[in-house]
C-alpha positions as a Markdown table, in Angstrom:
| # | Residue | x | y | z |
|---|---|---|---|---|
| 1 | Met | 36.6 | -12.9 | -30.2 |
| 2 | Lys | 36.6 | -16.1 | -28.1 |
| 3 | Val | 34.0 | -15.3 | -25.3 |
| 4 | Thr | 31.1 | -12.9 | -24.8 |
| 5 | Phe | 29.8 | -12.5 | -21.3 |
| 6 | Val | 26.2 | -11.3 | -21.2 |
| 7 | Val | 24.7 | -10.0 | -17.9 |
| 8 | Pro | 21.0 | -9.4 | -18.1 |
| 9 | Ala | 20.3 | -6.7 | -15.5 |
| 10 | Arg | 17.3 | -4.8 | -14.2 |
| 11 | Asn | 17.8 | -2.5 | -11.2 |
| 12 | Glu | 21.1 | -4.2 | -10.2 |
| 13 | Glu | 23.1 | -1.2 | -9.1 |
| 14 | Arg | 24.0 | -2.9 | -5.9 |
| 15 | Asp | 25.6 | -6.0 | -7.5 |
| 16 | Ile | 26.6 | -5.1 | -11.0 |
| 17 | Ala | 30.1 | -3.7 | -10.3 |
| 18 | Glu | 31.3 | -6.8 | -8.4 |
| 19 | Cys | 29.8 | -9.1 | -11.1 |
| 20 | Val | 31.6 | -7.2 | -13.9 |
| 21 | Asp | 34.9 | -7.1 | -11.9 |
| 22 | Ala | 34.7 | -10.9 | -11.5 |
| 23 | Leu | 34.2 | -11.2 | -15.3 |
| 24 | Phe | 37.1 | -9.0 | -16.1 |
| 25 | Ala | 39.2 | -11.2 | -13.9 |
| 26 | Gln | 38.4 | -14.1 | -16.2 |
| 27 | Ile | 40.1 | -12.4 | -19.2 |
| 28 | Gly | 43.8 | -12.9 | -19.9 |
| 29 | Glu | 44.2 | -16.1 | -21.8 |
| 30 | Phe | 41.6 | -15.3 | -24.5 |
| 31 | Ala | 39.9 | -12.3 | -26.1 |
| 32 | Ala | 36.5 | -11.5 | -24.5 |
| 33 | Glu | 33.8 | -8.9 | -24.2 |
| 34 | Ile | 31.5 | -8.1 | -21.4 |
| 35 | Ile | 27.9 | -6.9 | -22.3 |
| 36 | Val | 25.5 | -5.7 | -19.6 |
| 37 | Val | 21.9 | -5.7 | -21.0 |
| 38 | Asp | 20.0 | -3.0 | -19.2 |
| 39 | Asn | 16.5 | -4.3 | -19.2 |
| 40 | Gly | 14.6 | -1.1 | -18.2 |
| 41 | Ser | 16.5 | -0.2 | -15.1 |
| 42 | Ile | 15.4 | 3.0 | -13.2 |
| 43 | Asp | 18.6 | 3.0 | -11.0 |
| 44 | Ala | 22.3 | 3.4 | -11.8 |
| 45 | Thr | 22.8 | -0.1 | -13.2 |
| 46 | Ala | 24.0 | 1.1 | -16.6 |
| 47 | Glu | 26.2 | 3.9 | -15.3 |
| 48 | Arg | 28.0 | 1.5 | -12.8 |
| 49 | Ala | 28.4 | -1.2 | -15.4 |
| 50 | Arg | 29.9 | 1.3 | -17.9 |
| 51 | Ser | 32.2 | 2.7 | -15.3 |
| 52 | Arg | 33.7 | -0.7 | -14.7 |
| 53 | Gly | 34.4 | -1.1 | -18.4 |
| 54 | Ala | 31.4 | -3.1 | -19.6 |
| 55 | Gln | 29.6 | -2.5 | -22.8 |
| 56 | Val | 25.9 | -1.6 | -22.1 |
| 57 | Val | 23.1 | -2.6 | -24.4 |
| 58 | Tyr | 19.6 | -1.4 | -23.8 |
| 59 | Glu | 16.5 | -3.6 | -24.1 |
| 60 | Glu | 13.3 | -1.8 | -23.2 |
| 61 | Arg | 11.1 | -4.9 | -23.5 |
| 62 | Ala | 10.8 | -6.3 | -20.0 |
| 63 | Gly | 11.7 | -9.9 | -19.5 |
| 64 | Leu | 14.8 | -12.1 | -19.0 |
| 65 | Ala | 14.4 | -13.9 | -22.3 |
| 66 | Asn | 14.2 | -10.5 | -24.1 |
| 67 | Ala | 17.4 | -9.4 | -22.3 |
| 68 | Arg | 19.2 | -12.7 | -23.2 |
| 69 | Leu | 18.2 | -12.3 | -26.9 |
| 70 | Ala | 19.5 | -8.7 | -26.9 |
| 71 | Gly | 22.8 | -10.0 | -25.6 |
| 72 | Leu | 22.9 | -12.8 | -28.1 |
| 73 | Asn | 22.3 | -10.4 | -31.0 |
| 74 | Ala | 25.2 | -8.2 | -29.9 |
| 75 | Ala | 27.6 | -11.1 | -29.1 |
| 76 | Lys | 30.8 | -11.5 | -31.2 |
| 77 | Gly | 32.3 | -14.4 | -29.2 |
| 78 | Glu | 32.5 | -18.0 | -30.3 |
| 79 | Phe | 31.2 | -18.9 | -26.9 |
| 80 | Leu | 28.5 | -17.0 | -24.9 |
| 81 | Val | 28.2 | -17.1 | -21.1 |
| 82 | Phe | 25.0 | -15.7 | -19.6 |
| 83 | Val | 25.7 | -14.6 | -16.0 |
| 84 | Asp | 23.2 | -13.2 | -13.5 |
| 85 | Ala | 24.2 | -9.9 | -11.9 |
| 86 | Asp | 24.3 | -11.5 | -8.5 |
| 87 | Thr | 26.6 | -14.4 | -9.6 |
| 88 | Arg | 30.4 | -14.4 | -9.0 |
| 89 | Leu | 32.6 | -16.5 | -11.3 |
| 90 | Pro | 35.8 | -17.7 | -9.5 |
| 91 | Pro | 39.2 | -17.4 | -11.1 |
| 92 | His | 39.7 | -19.6 | -14.2 |
| 93 | Trp | 36.1 | -20.6 | -14.4 |
| 94 | Thr | 35.7 | -19.6 | -18.0 |
| 95 | Arg | 39.0 | -21.3 | -19.0 |
| 96 | Asp | 37.8 | -24.6 | -17.5 |
| 97 | Ala | 34.3 | -24.2 | -19.1 |
| 98 | Ile | 35.8 | -23.7 | -22.5 |
| 99 | Ala | 38.0 | -26.8 | -22.0 |
| 100 | Leu | 34.8 | -28.8 | -21.8 |
| 101 | Phe | 33.6 | -27.6 | -25.2 |
| 102 | Asp | 37.0 | -28.1 | -26.7 |
| 103 | Ala | 37.0 | -31.7 | -25.5 |
| 104 | Asp | 33.6 | -32.5 | -27.0 |
| 105 | Glu | 32.5 | -31.0 | -30.4 |
| 106 | His | 28.9 | -32.2 | -29.8 |
| 107 | Leu | 28.6 | -30.2 | -26.5 |
| 108 | Ala | 26.2 | -27.2 | -27.1 |
| 109 | Gly | 25.6 | -25.9 | -23.6 |
| 110 | Ile | 26.3 | -26.3 | -19.9 |
| 111 | Ser | 25.3 | -25.1 | -16.5 |
| 112 | Pro | 27.5 | -25.7 | -13.5 |
| 113 | Glu | 27.0 | -26.7 | -10.0 |
| 114 | Phe | 26.6 | -23.7 | -7.7 |
| 115 | Arg | 26.8 | -22.6 | -4.1 |
| 116 | Phe | 25.5 | -19.4 | -2.4 |
| 117 | His | 27.8 | -16.6 | -1.5 |
| 118 | Asp | 25.1 | -15.1 | 0.8 |
| 119 | Gly | 23.2 | -18.2 | 1.9 |
| 120 | Arg | 21.6 | -18.7 | 5.3 |
| 121 | Phe | 21.6 | -22.1 | 6.9 |
| 122 | Ile | 18.4 | -23.2 | 5.2 |
| 123 | Asp | 19.6 | -21.9 | 1.8 |
| 124 | Asn | 22.8 | -23.8 | 2.1 |
| 125 | Ala | 21.1 | -27.0 | 3.3 |
| 126 | Gly | 18.7 | -26.9 | 0.4 |
| 127 | Asn | 21.5 | -26.3 | -2.0 |
| 128 | Phe | 23.5 | -29.2 | -0.6 |
| 129 | Leu | 20.4 | -31.5 | -1.1 |
| 130 | Phe | 20.0 | -30.1 | -4.7 |
| 131 | Arg | 23.6 | -30.6 | -5.8 |
| 132 | Thr | 24.2 | -34.0 | -4.1 |
| 133 | Leu | 20.9 | -35.8 | -4.6 |
| 134 | Leu | 18.2 | -34.0 | -6.6 |
| 135 | Ser | 20.3 | -32.7 | -9.4 |
| 136 | Pro | 22.2 | -35.9 | -10.2 |
| 137 | Leu | 19.0 | -37.9 | -10.1 |
| 138 | Thr | 17.1 | -35.5 | -12.3 |
| 139 | Asn | 19.9 | -35.3 | -14.8 |
| 140 | Leu | 20.2 | -39.1 | -14.9 |
| 141 | Val | 16.5 | -39.4 | -15.7 |
| 142 | Leu | 16.6 | -36.7 | -18.3 |
| 143 | Arg | 19.6 | -38.2 | -20.1 |
| 144 | Ala | 18.2 | -41.7 | -19.9 |
| 145 | Thr | 15.1 | -40.5 | -21.6 |
| 146 | Gly | 16.9 | -38.5 | -24.3 |
| 147 | Arg | 16.2 | -35.1 | -22.9 |
| 148 | Pro | 18.6 | -32.2 | -22.3 |
| 149 | Gly | 20.3 | -31.8 | -19.0 |
| 150 | Val | 19.3 | -29.1 | -16.6 |
| 151 | Leu | 20.3 | -25.5 | -17.3 |
| 152 | Val | 20.2 | -23.1 | -14.4 |
| 153 | Gly | 19.7 | -19.5 | -15.3 |
| 154 | Ser | 22.3 | -18.0 | -12.9 |
| 155 | Thr | 25.1 | -19.1 | -15.4 |
| 156 | Ile | 24.7 | -20.8 | -18.8 |
| 157 | Ala | 27.6 | -21.3 | -21.2 |
| 158 | Val | 26.8 | -22.1 | -24.9 |
| 159 | Arg | 28.2 | -22.2 | -28.3 |
| 160 | Thr | 27.0 | -18.9 | -29.7 |
| 161 | Glu | 26.2 | -20.2 | -33.2 |
| 162 | Ala | 24.4 | -23.2 | -31.8 |
| 163 | Leu | 22.1 | -21.0 | -29.8 |
| 164 | Arg | 21.4 | -18.8 | -32.9 |
| 165 | Gln | 20.6 | -21.9 | -34.9 |
| 166 | Ala | 18.2 | -22.9 | -32.2 |
| 167 | Asn | 16.4 | -19.6 | -32.5 |
| 168 | Gly | 17.6 | -18.3 | -29.2 |
| 169 | Pro | 15.5 | -17.9 | -26.0 |
| 170 | Asp | 11.8 | -18.7 | -26.2 |
| 171 | Pro | 9.9 | -15.4 | -25.9 |
| 172 | Asp | 6.9 | -17.2 | -24.4 |
| 173 | Phe | 9.0 | -17.8 | -21.2 |
| 174 | Gln | 10.3 | -14.6 | -19.9 |
| 175 | Phe | 11.2 | -15.7 | -16.4 |
| 176 | Tyr | 10.0 | -19.0 | -15.0 |
| 177 | Gly | 11.0 | -21.8 | -17.3 |
| 178 | Glu | 13.1 | -19.7 | -19.6 |
| 179 | Asp | 16.3 | -21.7 | -18.8 |
| 180 | Thr | 14.4 | -25.0 | -19.3 |
| 181 | Met | 13.1 | -23.9 | -22.7 |
| 182 | Leu | 16.6 | -22.7 | -23.6 |
| 183 | Ala | 17.9 | -26.2 | -22.9 |
| 184 | Val | 15.1 | -27.8 | -25.0 |
| 185 | Arg | 15.8 | -25.5 | -27.9 |
| 186 | Leu | 19.6 | -25.9 | -27.7 |
| 187 | His | 19.3 | -29.7 | -27.5 |
| 188 | Ser | 18.4 | -29.6 | -31.2 |
| 189 | Gln | 22.0 | -28.5 | -31.8 |
| 190 | Gly | 23.9 | -30.8 | -29.5 |
| 191 | Asp | 24.4 | -32.1 | -26.0 |
| 192 | Val | 23.2 | -30.0 | -23.1 |
| 193 | Arg | 24.7 | -30.9 | -19.7 |
| 194 | Phe | 24.6 | -29.9 | -16.0 |
| 195 | Val | 28.2 | -30.3 | -14.8 |
| 196 | Arg | 29.7 | -30.6 | -11.4 |
| 197 | Gln | 32.8 | -28.5 | -12.3 |
| 198 | Pro | 33.7 | -25.7 | -12.8 |
| 199 | Ala | 31.4 | -24.6 | -9.9 |
| 200 | Leu | 30.6 | -21.0 | -9.0 |
| 201 | Tyr | 28.8 | -18.8 | -6.5 |
| 202 | Thr | 25.4 | -17.1 | -6.9 |
| 203 | Ser | 22.9 | -15.4 | -4.6 |
| 204 | Ala | 20.2 | -16.9 | -2.5 |
| 205 | Arg | 18.3 | -13.6 | -2.4 |
| 206 | Arg | 15.3 | -14.8 | -4.3 |
| 207 | Tyr | 14.7 | -17.6 | -1.8 |
| 208 | Gln | 15.1 | -15.2 | 1.0 |
| 209 | Gln | 12.8 | -12.6 | -0.5 |
| 210 | Arg | 10.0 | -14.9 | -1.7 |
| 211 | Gly | 10.3 | -18.0 | 0.5 |
| 212 | Leu | 12.0 | -21.3 | -0.1 |
| 213 | Leu | 8.9 | -23.5 | -0.8 |
| 214 | His | 7.3 | -20.7 | -2.8 |
| 215 | Val | 10.1 | -20.5 | -5.2 |
| 216 | Val | 10.9 | -24.2 | -5.5 |
| 217 | Tyr | 7.3 | -25.0 | -6.1 |
| 218 | Arg | 7.1 | -22.7 | -9.0 |
| 219 | Tyr | 10.3 | -23.6 | -10.6 |
| 220 | Phe | 9.6 | -27.4 | -10.3 |
| 221 | Leu | 6.1 | -27.1 | -11.6 |
| 222 | Ile | 7.1 | -25.2 | -14.8 |
| 223 | Phe | 10.1 | -27.5 | -15.3 |
| 224 | Ala | 7.9 | -30.6 | -15.0 |
| 225 | Leu | 5.2 | -29.4 | -17.3 |
| 226 | Ile | 7.7 | -28.5 | -20.0 |
| 227 | His | 9.3 | -32.0 | -19.9 |
| 228 | Leu | 5.9 | -33.6 | -19.9 |
| 229 | Gly | 5.1 | -31.8 | -23.1 |
| 230 | Arg | 2.6 | -29.4 | -21.6 |
| 231 | Val | 4.4 | -26.4 | -23.0 |
| 232 | Gln | 1.4 | -24.1 | -23.5 |
| 233 | Thr | 0.2 | -24.8 | -20.0 |
| 234 | Ala | 3.7 | -24.1 | -18.6 |
| 235 | Ser | 3.8 | -20.8 | -20.5 |
| 236 | Arg | 0.5 | -19.6 | -19.1 |
| 237 | Leu | 1.5 | -20.5 | -15.6 |
| 238 | Ala | 4.9 | -19.0 | -16.0 |
| 239 | Arg | 3.3 | -15.7 | -17.0 |
| 240 | Arg | 0.9 | -15.9 | -14.1 |
| 241 | Phe | 3.5 | -16.7 | -11.6 |
| 242 | His | 5.7 | -13.8 | -12.8 |
| 243 | Ala | 2.8 | -11.4 | -12.7 |
| 244 | Cys | 2.0 | -12.4 | -9.1 |
| 245 | Asp | 5.7 | -11.9 | -8.2 |
| 246 | Arg | 5.3 | -8.3 | -9.2 |
| 247 | Arg | 2.2 | -7.6 | -7.1 |
| 248 | Glu | 2.3 | -5.1 | -4.3 |
| 249 | Pro | 2.5 | -6.3 | -0.7 |
| 250 | Gly | -1.0 | -6.9 | 0.6 |
| 251 | Asp | -2.4 | -7.2 | -3.0 |
| 252 | Gly | -5.2 | -9.8 | -2.6 |
| 253 | Arg | -5.2 | -10.8 | -6.3 |
| 254 | Cys | -2.7 | -13.5 | -5.6 |
| 255 | Arg | -3.6 | -15.2 | -2.3 |
| 256 | Ala | -1.6 | -17.9 | -0.4 |
| 257 | Phe | -3.1 | -21.4 | -0.3 |
| 258 | Phe | -1.4 | -21.8 | 3.0 |
| 259 | Ser | 1.2 | -19.9 | 4.9 |
| 260 | Glu | 3.2 | -21.4 | 7.7 |
| 261 | Ala | 6.3 | -20.2 | 9.6 |
| 262 | Leu | 8.4 | -23.2 | 8.8 |
| 263 | Phe | 11.8 | -21.6 | 9.1 |
| 264 | Ala | 13.3 | -18.9 | 11.4 |
| 265 | Asp | 15.8 | -16.3 | 10.5 |
| 266 | Gly | 13.7 | -14.1 | 8.3 |
| 267 | Tyr | 11.5 | -16.6 | 6.3 |
| 268 | Gly | 8.4 | -16.8 | 8.5 |
| 269 | Asn | 5.2 | -16.2 | 6.6 |
| 270 | Glu | 7.1 | -15.7 | 3.3 |
| 271 | Thr | 7.4 | -19.4 | 3.1 |
| 272 | Val | 4.2 | -19.9 | 1.1 |
| 273 | Ile | 2.9 | -21.9 | -1.8 |
| 274 | Met | 0.8 | -19.7 | -4.1 |
| 275 | Ala | -1.7 | -22.3 | -5.3 |
| 276 | Asp | -5.1 | -20.5 | -5.6 |
| 277 | Glu | -3.4 | -17.7 | -7.5 |
| 278 | Leu | -4.0 | -19.9 | -10.5 |
| 279 | Thr | -7.7 | -19.0 | -10.3 |
| 280 | Val | -7.1 | -15.2 | -10.5 |
| 281 | Pro | -8.4 | -13.9 | -13.9 |
| 282 | Glu | -5.7 | -12.7 | -16.2 |
| 283 | Gln | -7.1 | -9.2 | -16.4 |
| 284 | Gln | -6.7 | -8.8 | -12.6 |
| 285 | Leu | -3.1 | -9.6 | -12.5 |
| 286 | Pro | -0.3 | -6.9 | -12.6 |
| 287 | Ala | 0.7 | -5.9 | -16.1 |
| 288 | Asp | 4.2 | -6.4 | -17.4 |
| 289 | Ala | 6.5 | -3.6 | -16.6 |
């Protein structure tokens, strides 16, 4: 088996069929398997994935890192490609990704440049800034200081055995920071790079649902703390941020530090930075599902 595609999925009945179809379109020049990890869905995610020909693995423990680990444990491929359910791989993407590994035996993992298949103007403008300025600069600094390159959770390709030798995903980071910690662990086994090509398409839905500044603030803070060596602090904040994401609308346990309608077209008051949520006692936060 050459490649294992692993799709962590929780309540993804809307997107999972199109995602799996795009993965099957990758197969032809190599043997591959497609595993959808149903992470406690209460909708038709598993049924729709299975109907498109994917293997379904169940992981009842909530959390993206738990789902990735379940996929890793089930994988038979020499290479493993984690793909979010709302990500679409274009034709020949996997062939081109494997070529990067074949050309460099020290390469352990990559994440590619991405664009949005459902982005609004502000999403696409932010993505342009990220891929043309922020990402190259960040990766230049990381590589110059001996750190791994950026891995972006929407799609990560790795050597399967390298990830196993690195002890897989870090269970202390189930959502925010889990891709950064994956890069840190995998770096012990070889080079980790953010690459320009082969590029792909993913969804901007999280930015649209939660607000651009809200999401960027959280991702960047956890990323920075990990690379500054404040891993325990990053882990605590990651759990707190994830818990606040799962709060019900109007739940006052996670309050906005400020809220301003910076962008039109649906963002409005969702563009918030959740700063004083850091002061909410742990026992008052929503429990893990």
